[in-house]
Coordinates of C-alpha atoms in Angstrom, one line a residue:
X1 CA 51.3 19.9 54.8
X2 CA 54.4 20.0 52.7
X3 CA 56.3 23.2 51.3
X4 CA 59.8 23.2 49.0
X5 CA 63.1 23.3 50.8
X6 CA 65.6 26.0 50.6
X7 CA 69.0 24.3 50.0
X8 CA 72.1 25.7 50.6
X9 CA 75.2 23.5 49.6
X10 CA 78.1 23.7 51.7
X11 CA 81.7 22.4 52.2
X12 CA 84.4 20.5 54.3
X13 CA 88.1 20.6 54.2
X14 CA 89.9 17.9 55.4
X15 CA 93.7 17.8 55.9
X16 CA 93.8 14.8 57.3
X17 CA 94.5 11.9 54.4
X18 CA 92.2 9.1 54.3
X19 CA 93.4 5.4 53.6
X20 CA 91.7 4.3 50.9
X21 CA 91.0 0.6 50.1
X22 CA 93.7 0.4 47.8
X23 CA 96.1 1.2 49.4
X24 CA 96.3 4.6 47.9
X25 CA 95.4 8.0 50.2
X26 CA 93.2 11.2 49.3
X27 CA 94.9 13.9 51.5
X28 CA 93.5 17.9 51.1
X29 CA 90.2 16.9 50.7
X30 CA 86.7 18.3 50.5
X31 CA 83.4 17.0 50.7
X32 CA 80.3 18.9 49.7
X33 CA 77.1 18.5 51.4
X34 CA 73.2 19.9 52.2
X35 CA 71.7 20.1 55.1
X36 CA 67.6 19.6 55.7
X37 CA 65.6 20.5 59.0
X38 CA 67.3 20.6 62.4
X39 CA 69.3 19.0 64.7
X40 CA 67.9 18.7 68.3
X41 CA 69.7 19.4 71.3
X42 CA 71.1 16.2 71.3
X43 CA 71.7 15.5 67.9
X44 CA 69.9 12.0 68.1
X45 CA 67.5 12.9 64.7
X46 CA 70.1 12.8 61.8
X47 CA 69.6 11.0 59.1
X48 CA 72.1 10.3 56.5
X49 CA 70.8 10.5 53.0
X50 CA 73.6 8.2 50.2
X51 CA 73.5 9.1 47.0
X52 CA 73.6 6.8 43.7
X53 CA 75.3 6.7 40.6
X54 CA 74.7 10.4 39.0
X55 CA 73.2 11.8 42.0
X56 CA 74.9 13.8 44.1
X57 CA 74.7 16.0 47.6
X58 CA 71.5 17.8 46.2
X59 CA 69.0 15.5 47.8
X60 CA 65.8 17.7 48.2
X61 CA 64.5 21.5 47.3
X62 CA 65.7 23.9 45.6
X63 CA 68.4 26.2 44.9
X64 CA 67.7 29.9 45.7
X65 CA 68.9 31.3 42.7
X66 CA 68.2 27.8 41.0
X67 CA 64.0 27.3 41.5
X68 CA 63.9 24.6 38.9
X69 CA 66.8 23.0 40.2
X70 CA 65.2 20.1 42.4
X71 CA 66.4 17.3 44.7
X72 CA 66.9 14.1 43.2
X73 CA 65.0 12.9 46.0
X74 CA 62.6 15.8 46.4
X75 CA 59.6 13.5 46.4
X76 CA 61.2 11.3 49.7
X77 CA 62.8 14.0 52.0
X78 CA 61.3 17.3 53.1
X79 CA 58.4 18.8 55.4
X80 CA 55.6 16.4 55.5
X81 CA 57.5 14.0 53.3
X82 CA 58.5 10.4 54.2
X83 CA 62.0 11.5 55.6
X84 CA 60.0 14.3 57.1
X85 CA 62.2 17.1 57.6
X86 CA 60.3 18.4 60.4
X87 CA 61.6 16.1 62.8
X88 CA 64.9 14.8 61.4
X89 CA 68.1 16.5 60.1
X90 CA 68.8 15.3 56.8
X91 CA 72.3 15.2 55.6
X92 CA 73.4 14.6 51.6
X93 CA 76.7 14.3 51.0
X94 CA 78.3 14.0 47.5
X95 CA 81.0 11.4 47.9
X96 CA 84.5 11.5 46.8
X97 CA 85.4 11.4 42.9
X98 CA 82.3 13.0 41.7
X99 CA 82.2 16.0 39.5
X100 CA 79.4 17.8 41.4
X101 CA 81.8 19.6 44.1
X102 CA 83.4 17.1 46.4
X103 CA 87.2 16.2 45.3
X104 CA 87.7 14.2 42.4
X105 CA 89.4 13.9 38.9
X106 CA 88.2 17.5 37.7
X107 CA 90.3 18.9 40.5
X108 CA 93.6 20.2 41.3
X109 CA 96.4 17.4 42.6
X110 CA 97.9 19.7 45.0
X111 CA 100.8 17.4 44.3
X112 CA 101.1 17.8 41.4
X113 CA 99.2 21.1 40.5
X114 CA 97.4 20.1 37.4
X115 CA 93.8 18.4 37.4
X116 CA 94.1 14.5 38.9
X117 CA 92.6 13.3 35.8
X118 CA 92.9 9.7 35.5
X119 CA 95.5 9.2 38.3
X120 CA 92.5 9.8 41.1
X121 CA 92.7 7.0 42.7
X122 CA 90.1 3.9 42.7
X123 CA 87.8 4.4 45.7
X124 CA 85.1 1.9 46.7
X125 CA 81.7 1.9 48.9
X126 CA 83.2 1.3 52.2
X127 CA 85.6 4.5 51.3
X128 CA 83.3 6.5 50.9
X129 CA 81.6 5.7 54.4
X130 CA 84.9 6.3 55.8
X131 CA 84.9 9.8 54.6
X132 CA 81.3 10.5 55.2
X133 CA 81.9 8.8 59.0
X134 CA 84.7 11.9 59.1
X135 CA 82.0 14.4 58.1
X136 CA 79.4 13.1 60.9
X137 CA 82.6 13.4 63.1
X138 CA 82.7 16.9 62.2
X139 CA 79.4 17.8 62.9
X140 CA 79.4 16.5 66.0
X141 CA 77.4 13.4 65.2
X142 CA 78.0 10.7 67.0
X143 CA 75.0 7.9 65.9
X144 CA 72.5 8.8 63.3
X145 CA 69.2 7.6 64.0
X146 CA 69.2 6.2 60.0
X147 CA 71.3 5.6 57.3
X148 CA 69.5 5.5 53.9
X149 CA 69.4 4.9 50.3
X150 CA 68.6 3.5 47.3
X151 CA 70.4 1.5 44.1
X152 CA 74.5 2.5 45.4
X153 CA 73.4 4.6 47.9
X154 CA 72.0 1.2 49.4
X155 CA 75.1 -0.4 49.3
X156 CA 76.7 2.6 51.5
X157 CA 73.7 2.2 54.2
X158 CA 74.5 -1.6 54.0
X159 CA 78.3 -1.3 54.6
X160 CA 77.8 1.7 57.3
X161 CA 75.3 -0.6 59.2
X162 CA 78.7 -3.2 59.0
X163 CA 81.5 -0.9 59.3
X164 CA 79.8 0.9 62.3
X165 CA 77.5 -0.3 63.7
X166 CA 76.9 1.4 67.1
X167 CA 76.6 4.9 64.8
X168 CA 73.3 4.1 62.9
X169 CA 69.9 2.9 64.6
X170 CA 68.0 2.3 61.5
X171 CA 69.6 1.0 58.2
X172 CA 67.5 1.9 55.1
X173 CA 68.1 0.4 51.8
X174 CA 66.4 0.3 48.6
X175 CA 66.0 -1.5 45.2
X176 CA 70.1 -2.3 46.3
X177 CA 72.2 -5.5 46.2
X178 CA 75.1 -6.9 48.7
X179 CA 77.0 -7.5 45.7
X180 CA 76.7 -7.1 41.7
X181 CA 75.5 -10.1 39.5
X182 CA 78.4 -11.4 36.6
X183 CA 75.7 -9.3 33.7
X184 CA 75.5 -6.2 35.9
X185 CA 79.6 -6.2 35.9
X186 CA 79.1 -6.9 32.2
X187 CA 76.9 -3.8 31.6
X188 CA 79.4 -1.4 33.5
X189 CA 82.7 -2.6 31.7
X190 CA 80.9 -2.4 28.6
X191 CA 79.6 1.5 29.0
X192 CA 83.8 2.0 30.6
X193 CA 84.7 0.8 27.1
X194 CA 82.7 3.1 25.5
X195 CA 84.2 5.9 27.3
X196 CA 88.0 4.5 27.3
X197 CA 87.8 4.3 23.7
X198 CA 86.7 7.4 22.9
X199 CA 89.3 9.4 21.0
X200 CA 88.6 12.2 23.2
X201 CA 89.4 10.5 26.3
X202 CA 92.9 10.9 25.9
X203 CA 93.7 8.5 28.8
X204 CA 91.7 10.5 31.0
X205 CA 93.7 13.7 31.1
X206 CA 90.8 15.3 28.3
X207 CA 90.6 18.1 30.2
X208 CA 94.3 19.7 29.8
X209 CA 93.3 18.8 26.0
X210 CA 90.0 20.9 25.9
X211 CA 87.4 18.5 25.0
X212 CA 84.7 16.1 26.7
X213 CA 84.7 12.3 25.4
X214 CA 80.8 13.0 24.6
X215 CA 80.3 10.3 22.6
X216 CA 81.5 7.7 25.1
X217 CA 79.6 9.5 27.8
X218 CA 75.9 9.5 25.5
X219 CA 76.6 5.1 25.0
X220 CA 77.8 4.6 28.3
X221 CA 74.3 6.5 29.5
X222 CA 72.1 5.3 27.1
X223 CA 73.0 1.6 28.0
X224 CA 72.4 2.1 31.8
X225 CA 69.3 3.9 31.0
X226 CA 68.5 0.7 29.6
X227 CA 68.8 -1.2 32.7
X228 CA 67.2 1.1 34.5
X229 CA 63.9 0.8 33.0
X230 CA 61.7 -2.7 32.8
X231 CA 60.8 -4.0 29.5
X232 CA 57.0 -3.1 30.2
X233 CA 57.9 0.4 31.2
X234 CA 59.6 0.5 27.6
X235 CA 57.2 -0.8 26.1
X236 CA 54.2 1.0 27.8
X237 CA 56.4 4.4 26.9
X238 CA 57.3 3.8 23.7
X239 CA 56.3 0.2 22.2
X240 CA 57.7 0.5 18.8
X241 CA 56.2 3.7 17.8
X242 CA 58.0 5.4 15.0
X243 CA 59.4 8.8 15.6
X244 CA 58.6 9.6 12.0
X245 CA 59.7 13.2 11.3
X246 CA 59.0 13.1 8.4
X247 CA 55.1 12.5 8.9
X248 CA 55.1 9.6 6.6
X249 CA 54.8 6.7 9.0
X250 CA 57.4 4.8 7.0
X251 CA 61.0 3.6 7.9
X252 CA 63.7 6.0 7.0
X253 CA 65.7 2.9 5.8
X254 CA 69.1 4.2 7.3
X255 CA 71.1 4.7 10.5
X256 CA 69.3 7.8 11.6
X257 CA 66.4 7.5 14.2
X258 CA 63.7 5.3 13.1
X259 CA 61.9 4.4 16.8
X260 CA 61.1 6.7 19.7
X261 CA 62.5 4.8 22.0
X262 CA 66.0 5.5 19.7
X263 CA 64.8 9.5 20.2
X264 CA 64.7 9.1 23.8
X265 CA 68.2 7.2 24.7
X266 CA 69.7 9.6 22.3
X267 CA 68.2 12.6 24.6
X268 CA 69.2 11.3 27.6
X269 CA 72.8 10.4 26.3
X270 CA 72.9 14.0 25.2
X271 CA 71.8 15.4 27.8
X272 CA 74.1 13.0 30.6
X273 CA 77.1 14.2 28.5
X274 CA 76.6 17.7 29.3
X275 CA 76.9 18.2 32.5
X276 CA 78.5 13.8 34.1
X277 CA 82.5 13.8 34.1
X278 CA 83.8 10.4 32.3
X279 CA 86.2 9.7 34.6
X280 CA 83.6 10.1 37.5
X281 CA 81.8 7.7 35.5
X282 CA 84.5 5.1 35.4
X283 CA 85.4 5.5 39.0
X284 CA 81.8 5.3 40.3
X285 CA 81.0 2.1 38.1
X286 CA 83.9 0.6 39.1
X287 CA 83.2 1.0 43.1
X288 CA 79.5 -0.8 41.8
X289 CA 81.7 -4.1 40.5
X290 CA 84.2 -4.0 43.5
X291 CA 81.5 -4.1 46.5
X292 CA 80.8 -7.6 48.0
X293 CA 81.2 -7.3 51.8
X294 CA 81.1 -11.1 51.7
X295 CA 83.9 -11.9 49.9
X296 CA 86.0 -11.6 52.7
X297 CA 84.0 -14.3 54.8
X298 CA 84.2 -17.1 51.9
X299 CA 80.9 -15.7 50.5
X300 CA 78.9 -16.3 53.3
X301 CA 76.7 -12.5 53.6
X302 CA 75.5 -14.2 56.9
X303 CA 78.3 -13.7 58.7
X304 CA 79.7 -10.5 56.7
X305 CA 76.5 -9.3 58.6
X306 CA 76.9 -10.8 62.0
X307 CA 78.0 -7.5 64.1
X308 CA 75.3 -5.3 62.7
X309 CA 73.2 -4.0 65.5
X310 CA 70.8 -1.6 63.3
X311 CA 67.2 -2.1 62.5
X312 CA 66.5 -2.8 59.2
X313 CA 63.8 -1.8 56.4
X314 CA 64.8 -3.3 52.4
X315 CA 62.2 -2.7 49.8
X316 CA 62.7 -3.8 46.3
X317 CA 60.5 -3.3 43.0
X318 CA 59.1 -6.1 41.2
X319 CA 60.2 -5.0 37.7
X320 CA 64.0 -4.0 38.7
X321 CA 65.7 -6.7 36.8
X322 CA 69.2 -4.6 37.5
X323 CA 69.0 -4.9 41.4
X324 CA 66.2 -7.8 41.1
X325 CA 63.9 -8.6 44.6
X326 CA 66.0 -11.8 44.9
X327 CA 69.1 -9.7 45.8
X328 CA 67.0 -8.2 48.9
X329 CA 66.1 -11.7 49.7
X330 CA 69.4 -13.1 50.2
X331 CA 70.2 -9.4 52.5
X332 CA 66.9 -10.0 54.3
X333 CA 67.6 -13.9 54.9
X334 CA 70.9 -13.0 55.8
X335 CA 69.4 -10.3 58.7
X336 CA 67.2 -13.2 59.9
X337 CA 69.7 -15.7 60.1
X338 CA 71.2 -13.2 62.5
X339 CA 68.3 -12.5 64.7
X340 CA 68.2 -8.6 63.6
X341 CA 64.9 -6.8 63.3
X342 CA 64.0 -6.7 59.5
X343 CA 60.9 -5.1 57.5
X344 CA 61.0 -5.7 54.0
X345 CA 58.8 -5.1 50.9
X346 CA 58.5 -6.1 47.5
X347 CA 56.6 -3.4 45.7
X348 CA 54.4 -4.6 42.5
X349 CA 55.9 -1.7 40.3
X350 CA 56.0 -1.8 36.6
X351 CA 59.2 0.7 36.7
X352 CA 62.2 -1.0 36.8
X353 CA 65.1 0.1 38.7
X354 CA 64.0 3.1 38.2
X355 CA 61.3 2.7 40.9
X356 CA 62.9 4.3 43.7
X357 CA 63.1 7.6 42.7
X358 CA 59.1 7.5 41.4
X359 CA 56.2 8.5 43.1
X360 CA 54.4 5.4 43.8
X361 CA 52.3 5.5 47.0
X362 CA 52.9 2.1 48.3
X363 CA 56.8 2.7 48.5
X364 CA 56.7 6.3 49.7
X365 CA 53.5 5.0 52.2
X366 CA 56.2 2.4 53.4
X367 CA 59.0 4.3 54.1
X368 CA 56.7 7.3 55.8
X369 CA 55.2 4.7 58.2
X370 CA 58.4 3.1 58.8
X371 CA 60.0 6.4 59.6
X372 CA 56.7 7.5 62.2
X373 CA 58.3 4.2 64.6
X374 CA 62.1 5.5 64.5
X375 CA 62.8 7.1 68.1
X376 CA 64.3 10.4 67.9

C-alpha cells in the first residue's frame, strides 16, 4: 500500500570551511535537505538519496502548502515504494551551488556582502560528497546502509563508495558513467556558451543588474533535453508532425515554429528558464566534465576502485545514448575485476536517458527487489 509523503525541507549551517578540489574554500555554509521515514535506534537504515543536474533536495512527496509540488523521485522513494520508506530513512540533500536553497551563486558572500555571482567557486562530485559526508556527521550517521542515484547523482554514489568506503553498505547507481565521453563534454560547453554569451549574463553578476540571461538558459535546456530523450522516444512523441496553428497543414515558410517537436524544446526552454540559475547551470555542468576518478590512476577505473568495500547494483537503459550501457559495463567489469559483489541490469527501454526517472516496471521491480535483500 502506498500513500504521498509530507515533506518538510530543512537546513544546516556550517562554520566550518570546506576544502574544495580547487583549492578554493566555501566557509558559512548551508545545506538544505528532506528527510523520509525514520531512523531506527541505531541508525543503520539511512539511505542517501543524490540528486542530478536540475534536481534538487526535494526527492519525494509533497509540500504542505505545495500539493502539486512532487518529488523528482516520487515514483522510487516512499511507503510501499522501491526505496520503501517504511523501513529506511531517506535523506535528499541539495548540493552546494544550486539555486534551490543550499549555498551557491544567488547568495550572499559574507566576504564580500554582495551575491557570489560568478566568483562561487568551481566545485566537483567528490566535493559535494565531502559536504554531504559532513551532514551525515551531523546527524549522527555514521554508515548508511545505501548510497543512491541516478545520471550525476550516480557519479556521487560512485565516488562516496571510493571516498568512504566503510560509511555505505550498498552503492546504487543508475543510467550513470565513471567519467564523461569527449561528445558529452561537447554538449555541456556548448549549452555554457549559450549562456556566457548571452548579453544578459553580464559575466555572471546578472543579478545586481536585474535581469535573467533567459535566452541562454531556454538553448542551454533545450539542447540537453535533447540528449535526454532517444531518437525513438522523439520520434514516437512527435515524428515530424506539424504544429500547424494555423490549421492549414502547410509549412509556415519562416523561422517561427513549424514542427511539434520545435513547440516542445521551446516549452521546456521556457519553462527551465523560469525558475534554473545560469550560473548553477555552468557550475553543475562543469563538475559533469571534471569527474573521472581514474584519472588519477593512469586511467585504469580498476584500480580507482580497488578499496571499495560496498555492494553494488548499476542498471542502465538501452536507449540512453548520453550515459550509454557500455559506460556501466566498464564500472561493472571494473567491480569484478576487483572481486566486489555486483548486480547489474540493462533495461530494454525506449526512453533514453530519461529512463530513470520513468515508471517502467522492470527498473522500479529491480531496484524494489534489490532493496528487500539490504540488511537494516
Amino acid at each position: 500500500m502506498t500513500s504521498t509523503l509530507i515533506a518538510t525541507p530543512q537546513s544546516m549551517h556550517f562554520a566550518q570551511a570546506l576544502p574544495l578540489q580547487s583549492g578554493a574554500v566555501i566557509s558559512d555554509y548551508t545545506l538544505v535537505y528532506e528527510t523520509y521515514g525514520t531512523l531506527n535506534a541505531d541508525r543503520s537504515n539511512a539511505v542517501l538519496v543524490c540528486h542530478a543536474l536540475n534536481a534538487s533536495h526535494h526527492v519525494a512527496g509533497v509540500y504542505a502548502d505545495q500539493p502539486n509540488n512532487l518529488g523528482w523521485w516520487n515514483n522510487m522513494v516512499g511507503p510501499g515504494k522501491p526505496l520503501d520508506t517504511e523501513r529506511f530513512f531517506v535523506i535528499g540533500v541539495n548540493n552546494l551551488g544550486s539555486c534551490f536553497g543550499s549555498t551557491g551563486p544567488m547568495h550572499i558572500n559574507p566576504a564580500t556582502g554582495v551575491a557570489y555571482g560568478a566568483s562561487f567557486p568551481v566545485v566537483t562530485v567528490e566535493d559535494w560528497v565531502r559536504s554531504q559526508a559532513r551532514l551525515a556527521d551531523a546527524l549522527g550517521i555514521q554508515q548508511f546502509a545505501a548510497v543512491m542515484g541516478g545520471s550525476l547523482g550516480g557519479m556521487q554514489a560512485l565516488s562516496w563508495s571510493m571516498m568512504y568506503p566503510e560509511r555505505l553498505r550498498h552503492c546504487v547507481v543508475i543510467a550513470s558513467t565513471a567519467k564523461l565521453s569527449a561528445q558529452n563534454i561537447a554538449f555541456n560547453d556548448v549549452a555554457r556558451q549559450a549562456i556566457l554569451t548571452d548579453p544578459d549574463y553580464h559575466g555572471g553578476d546578472y543579478y545586481a543588474h536585474g535581469v535573467v540571461p533567459k535566452r541562454g538558459l531556454r538553448v542551454a535546456r533545450m539542447i540537453g533535453h535533447i540528449t535526454y530523450l532517444s531518437d525513438d522516444d522523439m520520434a514516437f512523441k512527435f515524428g515530424r508532425k506539424l504544429r500547424d496553428v494555423a490549421h492549414t497543414g502547410e509549412y509556415q515558410f519562416g523561422f517561427g515554429v513549424d514542427f511539434e517537436i520545435e513547440s516542445y524544446l521551446r516549452y521546456q526552454g521556457d519553462k527551465f528558464s523560469e525558475y534554473f540559475d545560469a550560473n548553477t547551470y555552468l557550475l553543475i555542468t562543469k563538475a559533469l566534465d571534471y569527474f573521472d576518478p581514474a584519472r588519477q590512476f593512469g586511467g585504469d577505473l580498476t584500480k580507482a576502485l580497488a578499496n571499495t568495500k560496498a555492494q553494488f547494483l548499476l542498471a542502465s537503459f538501452s536507449t540512453d545514448w548520453r550515459f550509454a550501457p557500455d559506460r556501466s559495463h566498464e564500472i561493472v567489469q571494473a567491480l569484478v575485476n576487483n572481486k566486489r559483489n555486483v548486480t547489474y541490469a540493462e533495461i530494454d527501454a525506449p526512453h533514453g536517458h530519461d529512463a530513470f526517472l520513468l515508471d517502467d516496471a522492470r527498473y522500479l521491480n529491480l531496484v524494489r527487489t534489490y532493496y528487500e535483500r539490504v540488511a537494516i
